[in-house]
């Protein structure tokens, strides 16, 4: 590149440079410039910081010759903000700088510190701590001790798919669903709730008829006094929620008709309660 001002004899300059990529996110450049003040050679090395939490970036620049300019900076993206610090020398002047770039979000009955929100966001509420959350099939974090997680990078006016991973739920927890889709407005947010019950008063009940055979697979049932239904699976097993100390369940079998079973229940924290060989007696 060359330039000049025809009305000013001292206003001219020439610049030549080369830039290249070193690896996936490291860039290097070297250039030399010549003008009325003399010749300056500038070398720069940059590692780009990503948008993911935990990404690290840095920049080093050295200009020598007619002008002296040296700079070094580093940036880090934490869960709550992006931090950057740097030092710079220009001739005989020195400068240090620090920058924090983030957001404070008040939503879903809670306050969150976050990276900058440029479009839309969502608050995921599971009601249980330490649950892994996925956004568009990518892990993005775990819920805090209050069972919530802020997702600051959603797309406004478009469907955003959010899911939770149930594999690290407490073994005695119950979850109504693991996937939700939300469409937030521009510069706005939504609260996405997953019905995770860490104390569901539930048990896995194995049902047999009076002759000892398993209750029919696919039979429907309900807890006496409740309208919520369940389905009997293989080997007569049914997952029944909303239990009390004493319970009666009613089963409707496709070919054998209706039967009733009674059993006691006592919850065990952190354990799946199993009630084996419960007799379901035929009801006329």
Coordinates of C-alpha atoms in Angstrom, one line a residue:
X1 CA 0.0 0.0 0.0
X2 CA 1.3 3.5 -0.9
X3 CA -0.2 6.9 -0.4
X4 CA 0.7 10.6 -0.9
X5 CA -0.8 14.1 -0.7
X6 CA 0.2 16.0 -3.9
X7 CA -0.2 19.3 -2.0
X8 CA 2.1 18.2 0.9
X9 CA 5.5 16.9 0.0
X10 CA 5.9 15.3 3.5
X11 CA 2.6 13.5 3.3
X12 CA 3.6 10.1 1.8
X13 CA 4.0 6.5 3.0
X14 CA 4.5 2.9 2.0
X15 CA 3.4 -0.2 3.8
X16 CA 4.0 -3.9 3.1
X17 CA 2.9 -6.8 5.3
X18 CA 2.3 -10.5 5.5
X19 CA -0.4 -12.3 7.7
X20 CA -0.9 -16.0 8.2
X21 CA -2.8 -18.4 10.3
X22 CA -0.9 -20.7 12.7
X23 CA -3.3 -23.5 13.8
X24 CA -7.0 -23.1 14.3
X25 CA -7.2 -19.8 16.3
X26 CA -3.7 -18.3 16.2
X27 CA -2.8 -15.5 13.7
X28 CA 0.5 -13.9 13.0
X29 CA 1.5 -10.8 11.0
X30 CA 4.6 -8.8 10.2
X31 CA 4.8 -5.5 8.4
X32 CA 7.0 -2.6 7.6
X33 CA 6.0 1.0 7.0
X34 CA 8.0 4.0 5.7
X35 CA 6.9 7.6 5.8
X36 CA 8.4 11.0 6.6
X37 CA 9.2 10.0 10.1
X38 CA 11.2 6.9 9.1
X39 CA 10.8 3.2 8.9
X40 CA 8.9 1.0 11.5
X41 CA 8.7 -2.8 11.6
X42 CA 5.6 -4.3 13.4
X43 CA 5.2 -7.9 14.5
X44 CA 2.0 -9.2 16.0
X45 CA 0.8 -12.6 17.3
X46 CA -2.9 -13.1 18.3
X47 CA -4.8 -16.0 19.7
X48 CA -8.5 -15.5 19.4
X49 CA -10.7 -16.1 22.5
X50 CA -13.9 -18.1 21.8
X51 CA -17.4 -17.7 22.9
X52 CA -17.3 -20.8 25.1
X53 CA -16.8 -20.6 28.8
X54 CA -13.2 -21.3 29.7
X55 CA -11.8 -20.0 26.4
X56 CA -8.5 -18.0 26.6
X57 CA -7.1 -15.5 24.2
X58 CA -4.1 -13.2 24.1
X59 CA -2.3 -10.6 21.9
X60 CA 1.4 -9.6 21.6
X61 CA 2.5 -6.6 19.4
X62 CA 6.0 -5.1 19.0
X63 CA 6.7 -2.1 16.7
X64 CA 10.3 -0.9 16.5
X65 CA 12.0 1.8 14.4
X66 CA 10.7 5.3 13.9
X67 CA 8.0 4.5 16.4
X68 CA 8.1 2.3 19.4
X69 CA 4.8 0.6 20.4
X70 CA 4.7 -2.6 22.5
X71 CA 1.5 -4.3 23.8
X72 CA 0.6 -7.5 25.6
X73 CA -2.9 -8.5 26.7
X74 CA -4.8 -11.6 27.8
X75 CA -8.5 -12.3 28.0
X76 CA -10.5 -15.1 29.7
X77 CA -14.2 -16.0 29.4
X78 CA -15.6 -17.1 32.8
X79 CA -19.1 -18.2 33.5
X80 CA -20.1 -14.8 34.8
X81 CA -18.2 -12.4 32.4
X82 CA -15.3 -11.8 30.0
X83 CA -12.2 -10.4 31.6
X84 CA -9.3 -8.7 29.9
X85 CA -6.1 -7.1 31.2
X86 CA -3.2 -5.5 29.2
X87 CA -0.1 -3.3 29.3
X88 CA 1.1 -1.0 26.5
X89 CA 4.1 1.2 25.8
X90 CA 4.0 4.0 23.2
X91 CA 7.3 5.8 23.0
X92 CA 7.9 7.0 26.6
X93 CA 4.3 6.6 27.7
X94 CA 3.0 3.5 29.6
X95 CA -0.5 2.3 30.2
X96 CA -2.3 -0.5 32.0
X97 CA -5.9 -1.5 31.4
X98 CA -8.5 -3.9 32.7
X99 CA -11.9 -4.6 31.3
X100 CA -14.9 -6.7 32.4
X101 CA -17.7 -7.3 29.9
X102 CA -20.8 -9.1 31.2
X103 CA -24.5 -8.8 32.2
X104 CA -26.7 -8.9 35.2
X105 CA -30.0 -10.8 34.5
X106 CA -33.0 -10.7 36.9
X107 CA -35.5 -13.4 35.8
X108 CA -37.2 -16.5 37.0
X109 CA -37.2 -15.3 40.6
X110 CA -33.4 -15.1 40.7
X111 CA -30.4 -12.9 39.9
X112 CA -27.6 -14.2 37.5
X113 CA -24.2 -12.8 36.5
X114 CA -23.5 -13.7 32.9
X115 CA -21.6 -13.0 29.8
X116 CA -23.0 -10.3 27.6
X117 CA -26.5 -10.9 26.3
X118 CA -26.6 -9.8 22.6
X119 CA -29.8 -11.3 21.5
X120 CA -32.1 -13.4 23.9
X121 CA -31.8 -15.6 26.9
X122 CA -33.6 -18.3 28.9
X123 CA -33.5 -19.4 32.6
X124 CA -33.7 -23.2 32.9
X125 CA -35.4 -24.2 36.1
X126 CA -35.2 -27.9 37.0
X127 CA -35.7 -27.7 40.8
X128 CA -32.7 -29.9 41.3
X129 CA -29.0 -29.0 41.6
X130 CA -26.2 -30.3 39.4
X131 CA -28.4 -31.2 36.4
X132 CA -26.5 -31.0 33.1
X133 CA -28.3 -28.8 30.5
X134 CA -27.9 -29.0 26.7
X135 CA -28.7 -26.3 24.2
X136 CA -29.1 -27.6 20.6
X137 CA -27.6 -30.9 21.6
X138 CA -24.4 -29.2 23.1
X139 CA -23.7 -29.3 26.9
X140 CA -23.7 -25.8 28.2
X141 CA -23.5 -26.2 32.0
X142 CA -25.1 -27.5 35.2
X143 CA -27.9 -26.1 37.3
X144 CA -26.8 -24.2 40.5
X145 CA -27.7 -25.2 44.0
X146 CA -31.2 -23.6 43.5
X147 CA -31.7 -25.8 40.4
X148 CA -31.4 -23.0 37.8
X149 CA -29.1 -22.1 34.9
X150 CA -29.0 -19.1 32.7
X151 CA -28.5 -19.5 28.9
X152 CA -27.4 -16.1 27.5
X153 CA -26.9 -17.0 23.8
X154 CA -30.4 -17.9 22.5
X155 CA -31.7 -16.8 19.1
X156 CA -34.7 -14.4 19.2
X157 CA -37.9 -15.3 17.3
X158 CA -36.6 -18.7 16.5
X159 CA -37.2 -22.1 18.1
X160 CA -34.4 -22.9 20.6
X161 CA -34.2 -26.6 21.7
X162 CA -33.2 -27.1 25.4
X163 CA -32.8 -30.4 27.1
X164 CA -31.6 -31.9 30.4
X165 CA -29.6 -35.1 30.9
X166 CA -31.5 -37.3 33.4
X167 CA -28.7 -39.7 33.9
X168 CA -27.3 -37.7 36.8
X169 CA -30.6 -37.2 38.5
X170 CA -31.0 -38.7 42.0
X171 CA -32.1 -42.3 41.5
X172 CA -35.4 -41.6 43.4
X173 CA -36.2 -38.5 41.3
X174 CA -39.0 -38.3 38.8
X175 CA -39.0 -36.1 35.7
X176 CA -42.0 -35.3 33.5
X177 CA -39.9 -34.5 30.3
X178 CA -36.4 -33.9 29.2
X179 CA -36.8 -31.6 26.2
X180 CA -38.4 -28.2 25.6
X181 CA -38.5 -25.6 22.8
X182 CA -38.7 -21.9 23.6
X183 CA -39.1 -18.9 21.3
X184 CA -37.9 -15.7 23.1
X185 CA -38.4 -12.2 21.8
X186 CA -35.5 -9.9 20.9
X187 CA -33.6 -8.5 23.9
X188 CA -35.9 -10.7 26.1
X189 CA -35.9 -14.0 27.9
X190 CA -38.1 -16.9 28.9
X191 CA -38.2 -19.3 31.8
X192 CA -38.1 -23.0 30.8
X193 CA -39.2 -25.3 33.6
X194 CA -38.6 -29.0 33.7
X195 CA -40.8 -30.9 36.2
X196 CA -38.1 -32.6 38.2
X197 CA -39.5 -34.0 41.5
X198 CA -36.7 -35.0 43.9
X199 CA -39.2 -36.5 46.4
X200 CA -41.9 -38.1 44.2
X201 CA -43.2 -40.6 46.7
X202 CA -42.8 -43.3 44.1
X203 CA -42.0 -47.0 43.8
X204 CA -41.5 -49.7 41.3
X205 CA -44.2 -52.3 42.0
X206 CA -44.1 -55.8 40.6
X207 CA -47.7 -57.1 40.2
X208 CA -48.8 -60.7 39.9
X209 CA -52.3 -62.2 39.7
X210 CA -53.6 -64.7 42.3
X211 CA -52.1 -67.6 40.3
X212 CA -48.6 -66.1 40.4
X213 CA -48.5 -64.9 36.8
X214 CA -47.4 -61.4 36.0
X215 CA -50.1 -58.8 35.3
X216 CA -50.6 -58.3 31.6
X217 CA -48.0 -56.0 29.9
X218 CA -49.7 -52.8 28.6
X219 CA -52.4 -52.9 31.3
X220 CA -53.4 -49.5 32.6
X221 CA -53.8 -48.6 36.2
X222 CA -54.4 -45.8 38.7
X223 CA -54.0 -45.2 42.4
X224 CA -57.3 -45.3 44.2
X225 CA -58.5 -41.8 44.8
X226 CA -56.3 -40.4 42.0
X227 CA -57.0 -39.7 38.3
X228 CA -53.3 -40.0 37.3
X229 CA -52.7 -43.2 35.4
X230 CA -49.7 -45.5 34.8
X231 CA -48.9 -48.4 32.5
X232 CA -47.7 -51.9 33.5
X233 CA -44.5 -52.9 31.7
X234 CA -42.7 -56.2 31.2
X235 CA -42.6 -58.7 34.1
X236 CA -45.5 -57.0 35.8
X237 CA -43.6 -53.9 36.7
X238 CA -45.3 -50.5 37.2
X239 CA -43.8 -47.2 38.3
X240 CA -46.4 -45.6 40.6
X241 CA -46.2 -42.1 42.0
X242 CA -48.1 -40.2 44.7
X243 CA -47.9 -43.0 47.2
X244 CA -48.8 -42.9 50.9
X245 CA -48.1 -45.2 53.8
X246 CA -50.9 -47.5 52.7
X247 CA -52.0 -47.7 49.0
X248 CA -54.5 -49.5 46.8
X249 CA -54.1 -49.5 43.0
X250 CA -56.6 -50.6 40.4
X251 CA -55.4 -52.4 37.2
X252 CA -57.5 -52.8 34.0
X253 CA -56.0 -55.7 32.0
X254 CA -56.9 -56.1 28.3
X255 CA -58.0 -59.7 28.5
X256 CA -58.1 -60.7 32.2
X257 CA -60.3 -57.8 33.5
X258 CA -59.9 -55.6 36.5
X259 CA -57.9 -56.3 39.7
X260 CA -56.8 -54.5 42.8
X261 CA -53.6 -54.6 44.8
X262 CA -52.8 -53.1 48.2
X263 CA -49.4 -52.5 49.7
X264 CA -47.5 -50.4 52.2
X265 CA -44.9 -47.8 51.2
X266 CA -42.0 -46.2 53.0
X267 CA -39.7 -43.8 51.1
X268 CA -35.9 -44.2 51.1
X269 CA -33.9 -41.1 50.4
X270 CA -31.5 -41.6 47.5
X271 CA -32.8 -45.1 46.7
X272 CA -35.3 -46.5 44.2
X273 CA -38.0 -48.2 46.3
X274 CA -39.0 -51.7 44.9
X275 CA -42.1 -53.5 46.1
X276 CA -41.9 -57.1 44.8
X277 CA -44.5 -59.8 44.2
X278 CA -47.6 -57.7 45.0
X279 CA -50.8 -59.7 44.4
X280 CA -53.5 -58.1 42.3
X281 CA -56.8 -59.7 43.2
X282 CA -59.6 -59.9 40.6
X283 CA -62.5 -57.6 40.9
X284 CA -65.9 -58.6 39.5

